[in-house]
PDB file of C-alpha atoms in Angstrom:
ATOM      1  CA  UNK A   2      13.362  -4.503 -14.631  1.00 94.00           C
ATOM      2  CA  UNK A   3      17.004  -5.312 -13.996  1.00 96.00           C
ATOM      3  CA  UNK A   4      19.477  -5.295 -11.126  1.00 97.00           C
ATOM      4  CA  UNK A   5      22.846  -3.658 -11.695  1.00 95.00           C
ATOM      5  CA  UNK A   6      25.863  -2.371  -9.790  1.00 95.00           C
ATOM      6  CA  UNK A   7      26.058   1.242  -8.730  1.00 92.00           C
ATOM      7  CA  UNK A   8      26.520   3.577 -11.678  1.00 89.00           C
ATOM      8  CA  UNK A   9      26.999   7.336 -11.680  1.00 89.00           C
ATOM      9  CA  UNK A  10      24.507   7.582 -14.541  1.00 93.00           C
ATOM     10  CA  UNK A  11      21.820   6.958 -11.885  1.00 94.00           C
ATOM     11  CA  UNK A  12      23.260   9.426  -9.371  1.00 91.00           C
ATOM     12  CA  UNK A  13      20.270  11.784  -9.403  1.00 93.00           C
ATOM     13  CA  UNK A  14      17.821   8.882  -8.991  1.00 93.00           C
ATOM     14  CA  UNK A  15      19.899   7.554  -6.088  1.00 92.00           C
ATOM     15  CA  UNK A  16      19.861  10.978  -4.433  1.00 89.00           C
ATOM     16  CA  UNK A  17      16.072  11.054  -4.842  1.00 90.00           C
ATOM     17  CA  UNK A  18      15.735   7.608  -3.269  1.00 90.00           C
ATOM     18  CA  UNK A  19      17.947   8.514  -0.304  1.00 85.00           C
ATOM     19  CA  UNK A  20      15.896  11.687   0.242  1.00 85.00           C
ATOM     20  CA  UNK A  21      12.682   9.610   0.139  1.00 86.00           C
ATOM     21  CA  UNK A  22      14.221   7.193   2.647  1.00 83.00           C
ATOM     22  CA  UNK A  23      15.081  10.176   4.840  1.00 79.00           C
ATOM     23  CA  UNK A  24      11.541  11.499   4.691  1.00 77.00           C
ATOM     24  CA  UNK A  25       9.931   8.100   5.259  1.00 75.00           C
ATOM     25  CA  UNK A  26      12.213   6.580   7.871  1.00 73.00           C
ATOM     26  CA  UNK A  27      14.649   9.001   9.488  1.00 69.00           C
ATOM     27  CA  UNK A  28      12.906  12.357   9.887  1.00 67.00           C
ATOM     28  CA  UNK A  29      11.096  11.389  13.081  1.00 71.00           C
ATOM     29  CA  UNK A  30      14.485  10.724  14.697  1.00 68.00           C
ATOM     30  CA  UNK A  31      15.532  14.314  14.036  1.00 71.00           C
ATOM     31  CA  UNK A  32      17.972  13.287  11.317  1.00 69.00           C
ATOM     32  CA  UNK A  33      18.329  15.458   8.270  1.00 70.00           C
ATOM     33  CA  UNK A  34      20.539  15.156   5.217  1.00 66.00           C
ATOM     34  CA  UNK A  35      22.227  18.081   3.613  1.00 76.00           C
ATOM     35  CA  UNK A  36      23.736  17.792   0.152  1.00 82.00           C
ATOM     36  CA  UNK A  37      27.299  17.468   1.471  1.00 87.00           C
ATOM     37  CA  UNK A  38      26.340  14.660   3.844  1.00 81.00           C
ATOM     38  CA  UNK A  39      24.325  12.987   1.100  1.00 81.00           C
ATOM     39  CA  UNK A  40      27.299  13.087  -1.287  1.00 86.00           C
ATOM     40  CA  UNK A  41      29.618  11.708   1.402  1.00 86.00           C
ATOM     41  CA  UNK A  42      27.206   8.871   2.203  1.00 83.00           C
ATOM     42  CA  UNK A  43      26.842   7.909  -1.456  1.00 84.00           C
ATOM     43  CA  UNK A  44      30.635   7.997  -1.908  1.00 86.00           C
ATOM     44  CA  UNK A  45      31.057   5.668   1.081  1.00 85.00           C
ATOM     45  CA  UNK A  46      28.569   3.052  -0.096  1.00 84.00           C
ATOM     46  CA  UNK A  47      28.691   3.142  -3.885  1.00 85.00           C
ATOM     47  CA  UNK A  48      31.318   0.404  -4.245  1.00 89.00           C
ATOM     48  CA  UNK A  49      28.897  -2.071  -2.680  1.00 92.00           C
ATOM     49  CA  UNK A  50      25.681  -0.599  -4.076  1.00 94.00           C
ATOM     50  CA  UNK A  51      23.070  -2.441  -6.110  1.00 97.00           C
ATOM     51  CA  UNK A  52      20.303  -0.773  -8.094  1.00 97.00           C
ATOM     52  CA  UNK A  53      16.825  -1.772  -9.173  1.00 98.00           C
ATOM     53  CA  UNK A  54      16.436  -0.183 -12.607  1.00 98.00           C
ATOM     54  CA  UNK A  55      13.048   0.002 -14.330  1.00 97.00           C
ATOM     55  CA  UNK A  56      12.641   1.667 -17.727  1.00 96.00           C
ATOM     56  CA  UNK A  57      16.063   3.282 -17.378  1.00 95.00           C
ATOM     57  CA  UNK A  58      15.392   4.836 -13.955  1.00 96.00           C
ATOM     58  CA  UNK A  59      16.723   3.667 -10.624  1.00 96.00           C
ATOM     59  CA  UNK A  60      13.732   2.765  -8.440  1.00 97.00           C
ATOM     60  CA  UNK A  61      15.530   0.891  -5.664  1.00 97.00           C
ATOM     61  CA  UNK A  62      18.831   0.884  -3.820  1.00 96.00           C
ATOM     62  CA  UNK A  63      20.576  -1.731  -1.702  1.00 97.00           C
ATOM     63  CA  UNK A  64      23.912  -0.492  -0.426  1.00 95.00           C
ATOM     64  CA  UNK A  65      26.296  -1.207   2.391  1.00 95.00           C
ATOM     65  CA  UNK A  66      29.869  -1.558   3.557  1.00 93.00           C
ATOM     66  CA  UNK A  67      32.408  -4.311   3.811  1.00 93.00           C
ATOM     67  CA  UNK A  68      33.432  -5.077   7.371  1.00 89.00           C
ATOM     68  CA  UNK A  69      35.850  -7.663   8.714  1.00 82.00           C
ATOM     69  CA  UNK A  70      34.583  -9.771  11.557  1.00 74.00           C
ATOM     70  CA  UNK A  71      36.522  -9.758  14.828  1.00 73.00           C
ATOM     71  CA  UNK A  72      36.448 -13.556  14.802  1.00 73.00           C
ATOM     72  CA  UNK A  73      38.616 -13.839  11.726  1.00 76.00           C
ATOM     73  CA  UNK A  74      39.214 -12.518   8.285  1.00 80.00           C
ATOM     74  CA  UNK A  75      35.744 -13.280   6.939  1.00 87.00           C
ATOM     75  CA  UNK A  76      34.213 -10.628   4.743  1.00 91.00           C
ATOM     76  CA  UNK A  77      30.887  -9.435   6.095  1.00 93.00           C
ATOM     77  CA  UNK A  78      28.606  -6.985   4.277  1.00 94.00           C
ATOM     78  CA  UNK A  79      26.666  -4.566   6.483  1.00 93.00           C
ATOM     79  CA  UNK A  80      23.603  -2.959   4.926  1.00 94.00           C
ATOM     80  CA  UNK A  81      23.334   0.824   5.187  1.00 91.00           C
ATOM     81  CA  UNK A  82      20.220   1.330   3.081  1.00 90.00           C
ATOM     82  CA  UNK A  83      17.656  -0.892   1.407  1.00 93.00           C
ATOM     83  CA  UNK A  84      14.978   1.307  -0.043  1.00 92.00           C
ATOM     84  CA  UNK A  85      12.636   0.810  -2.965  1.00 95.00           C
ATOM     85  CA  UNK A  86      10.211   3.376  -4.358  1.00 93.00           C
ATOM     86  CA  UNK A  87       6.686   2.540  -3.145  1.00 92.00           C
ATOM     87  CA  UNK A  88       5.429   1.743  -6.642  1.00 96.00           C
ATOM     88  CA  UNK A  89       8.185  -0.876  -7.089  1.00 97.00           C
ATOM     89  CA  UNK A  90       8.404  -2.502  -3.651  1.00 94.00           C
ATOM     90  CA  UNK A  91       7.235  -5.812  -5.080  1.00 96.00           C
ATOM     91  CA  UNK A  92      10.744  -6.046  -6.578  1.00 97.00           C
ATOM     92  CA  UNK A  93      12.565  -5.376  -3.315  1.00 96.00           C
ATOM     93  CA  UNK A  94      13.235  -9.028  -2.568  1.00 97.00           C
ATOM     94  CA  UNK A  95      14.661  -9.558  -6.065  1.00 98.00           C
ATOM     95  CA  UNK A  96      17.046  -6.678  -5.397  1.00 98.00           C
ATOM     96  CA  UNK A  97      18.142  -8.254  -2.112  1.00 98.00           C
ATOM     97  CA  UNK A  98      18.608 -11.724  -3.605  1.00 97.00           C
ATOM     98  CA  UNK A  99      20.586 -10.396  -6.586  1.00 98.00           C
ATOM     99  CA  UNK A 100      22.807  -8.348  -4.275  1.00 97.00           C
ATOM    100  CA  UNK A 101      23.433 -11.387  -2.072  1.00 97.00           C
ATOM    101  CA  UNK A 102      24.414 -13.492  -5.090  1.00 98.00           C
ATOM    102  CA  UNK A 103      26.947 -10.878  -6.212  1.00 97.00           C
ATOM    103  CA  UNK A 104      28.360 -10.533  -2.700  1.00 97.00           C
ATOM    104  CA  UNK A 105      28.732 -14.300  -2.337  1.00 97.00           C
ATOM    105  CA  UNK A 106      30.500 -14.506  -5.710  1.00 97.00           C
ATOM    106  CA  UNK A 107      32.905 -11.820  -4.487  1.00 95.00           C
ATOM    107  CA  UNK A 108      33.883 -13.719  -1.354  1.00 94.00           C
ATOM    108  CA  UNK A 109      31.519 -12.414   1.305  1.00 95.00           C
ATOM    109  CA  UNK A 110      30.518 -14.987   3.903  1.00 93.00           C
ATOM    110  CA  UNK A 111      27.799 -13.126   5.788  1.00 93.00           C
ATOM    111  CA  UNK A 112      25.398 -10.226   5.522  1.00 95.00           C
ATOM    112  CA  UNK A 113      23.902  -7.989   8.214  1.00 94.00           C
ATOM    113  CA  UNK A 114      20.513  -6.482   7.423  1.00 94.00           C
ATOM    114  CA  UNK A 115      18.863  -3.812   9.557  1.00 88.00           C
ATOM    115  CA  UNK A 116      15.490  -2.122   9.758  1.00 82.00           C
ATOM    116  CA  UNK A 117      14.130   1.017  11.337  1.00 75.00           C
ATOM    117  CA  UNK A 118      11.718   0.396  14.202  1.00 72.00           C
ATOM    118  CA  UNK A 119       9.268   2.818  12.609  1.00 68.00           C
ATOM    119  CA  UNK A 120       9.264   0.933   9.278  1.00 67.00           C
ATOM    120  CA  UNK A 121       6.886  -2.011   9.639  1.00 67.00           C
ATOM    121  CA  UNK A 122       9.396  -3.693  11.918  1.00 77.00           C
ATOM    122  CA  UNK A 123       7.181  -6.721  12.658  1.00 83.00           C
ATOM    123  CA  UNK A 124       6.774  -7.417   8.947  1.00 85.00           C
ATOM    124  CA  UNK A 125      10.508  -7.016   8.282  1.00 84.00           C
ATOM    125  CA  UNK A 126      11.410  -9.171  11.286  1.00 86.00           C
ATOM    126  CA  UNK A 127       9.206 -11.960   9.900  1.00 91.00           C
ATOM    127  CA  UNK A 128      10.700 -11.529   6.420  1.00 90.00           C
ATOM    128  CA  UNK A 129      14.295 -11.737   7.640  1.00 91.00           C
ATOM    129  CA  UNK A 130      13.461 -14.738   9.833  1.00 93.00           C
ATOM    130  CA  UNK A 131      11.771 -16.489   6.894  1.00 94.00           C
ATOM    131  CA  UNK A 132      14.889 -15.816   4.793  1.00 94.00           C
ATOM    132  CA  UNK A 133      17.109 -17.484   7.400  1.00 94.00           C
ATOM    133  CA  UNK A 134      18.498 -14.441   9.208  1.00 93.00           C
ATOM    134  CA  UNK A 135      18.873 -14.474  12.989  1.00 93.00           C
ATOM    135  CA  UNK A 136      18.338 -11.446  15.261  1.00 89.00           C
ATOM    136  CA  UNK A 137      21.698 -10.113  16.403  1.00 87.00           C
ATOM    137  CA  UNK A 138      21.443  -6.773  18.192  1.00 82.00           C
ATOM    138  CA  UNK A 139      19.192  -3.784  18.751  1.00 81.00           C
ATOM    139  CA  UNK A 140      20.400  -0.206  18.478  1.00 79.00           C
ATOM    140  CA  UNK A 141      19.090   2.876  20.264  1.00 81.00           C
ATOM    141  CA  UNK A 142      19.682   6.474  19.263  1.00 77.00           C
ATOM    142  CA  UNK A 143      19.757   9.488  21.544  1.00 81.00           C
ATOM    143  CA  UNK A 144      20.478  13.134  20.876  1.00 76.00           C
ATOM    144  CA  UNK A 145      23.588  14.709  22.441  1.00 86.00           C
TER     145      UNK A 145
END
């Protein structure tokens, strides 16, 4: 098991993981990915993507975007997806910690993590609190 930066050699595994995330977390909200949208999403997040690789296959993905805070010029990293294949979820925290270490070394001063309310939100809330995160905002989605 190793953590590495995004690599196109794992592109098909990453697509599989994002589809699994879609099926597990987003489908009930009426969200669907098509291949074009999937490609666009991967292109947008790959610069700040971290992979959990086991036996040469990507089994987990932590990816996000750089944002500048309105309070100054601090670099903040905003998570877009943190998803680990069910069989490898015990390594999810290692993926997060390795990603945070890389981000800190590259000048980021803060990180925003999110979770879906249909994804064991109580458990994730406790995890983030235990790791020193503070609740910041809640989002709601509605169809137009």
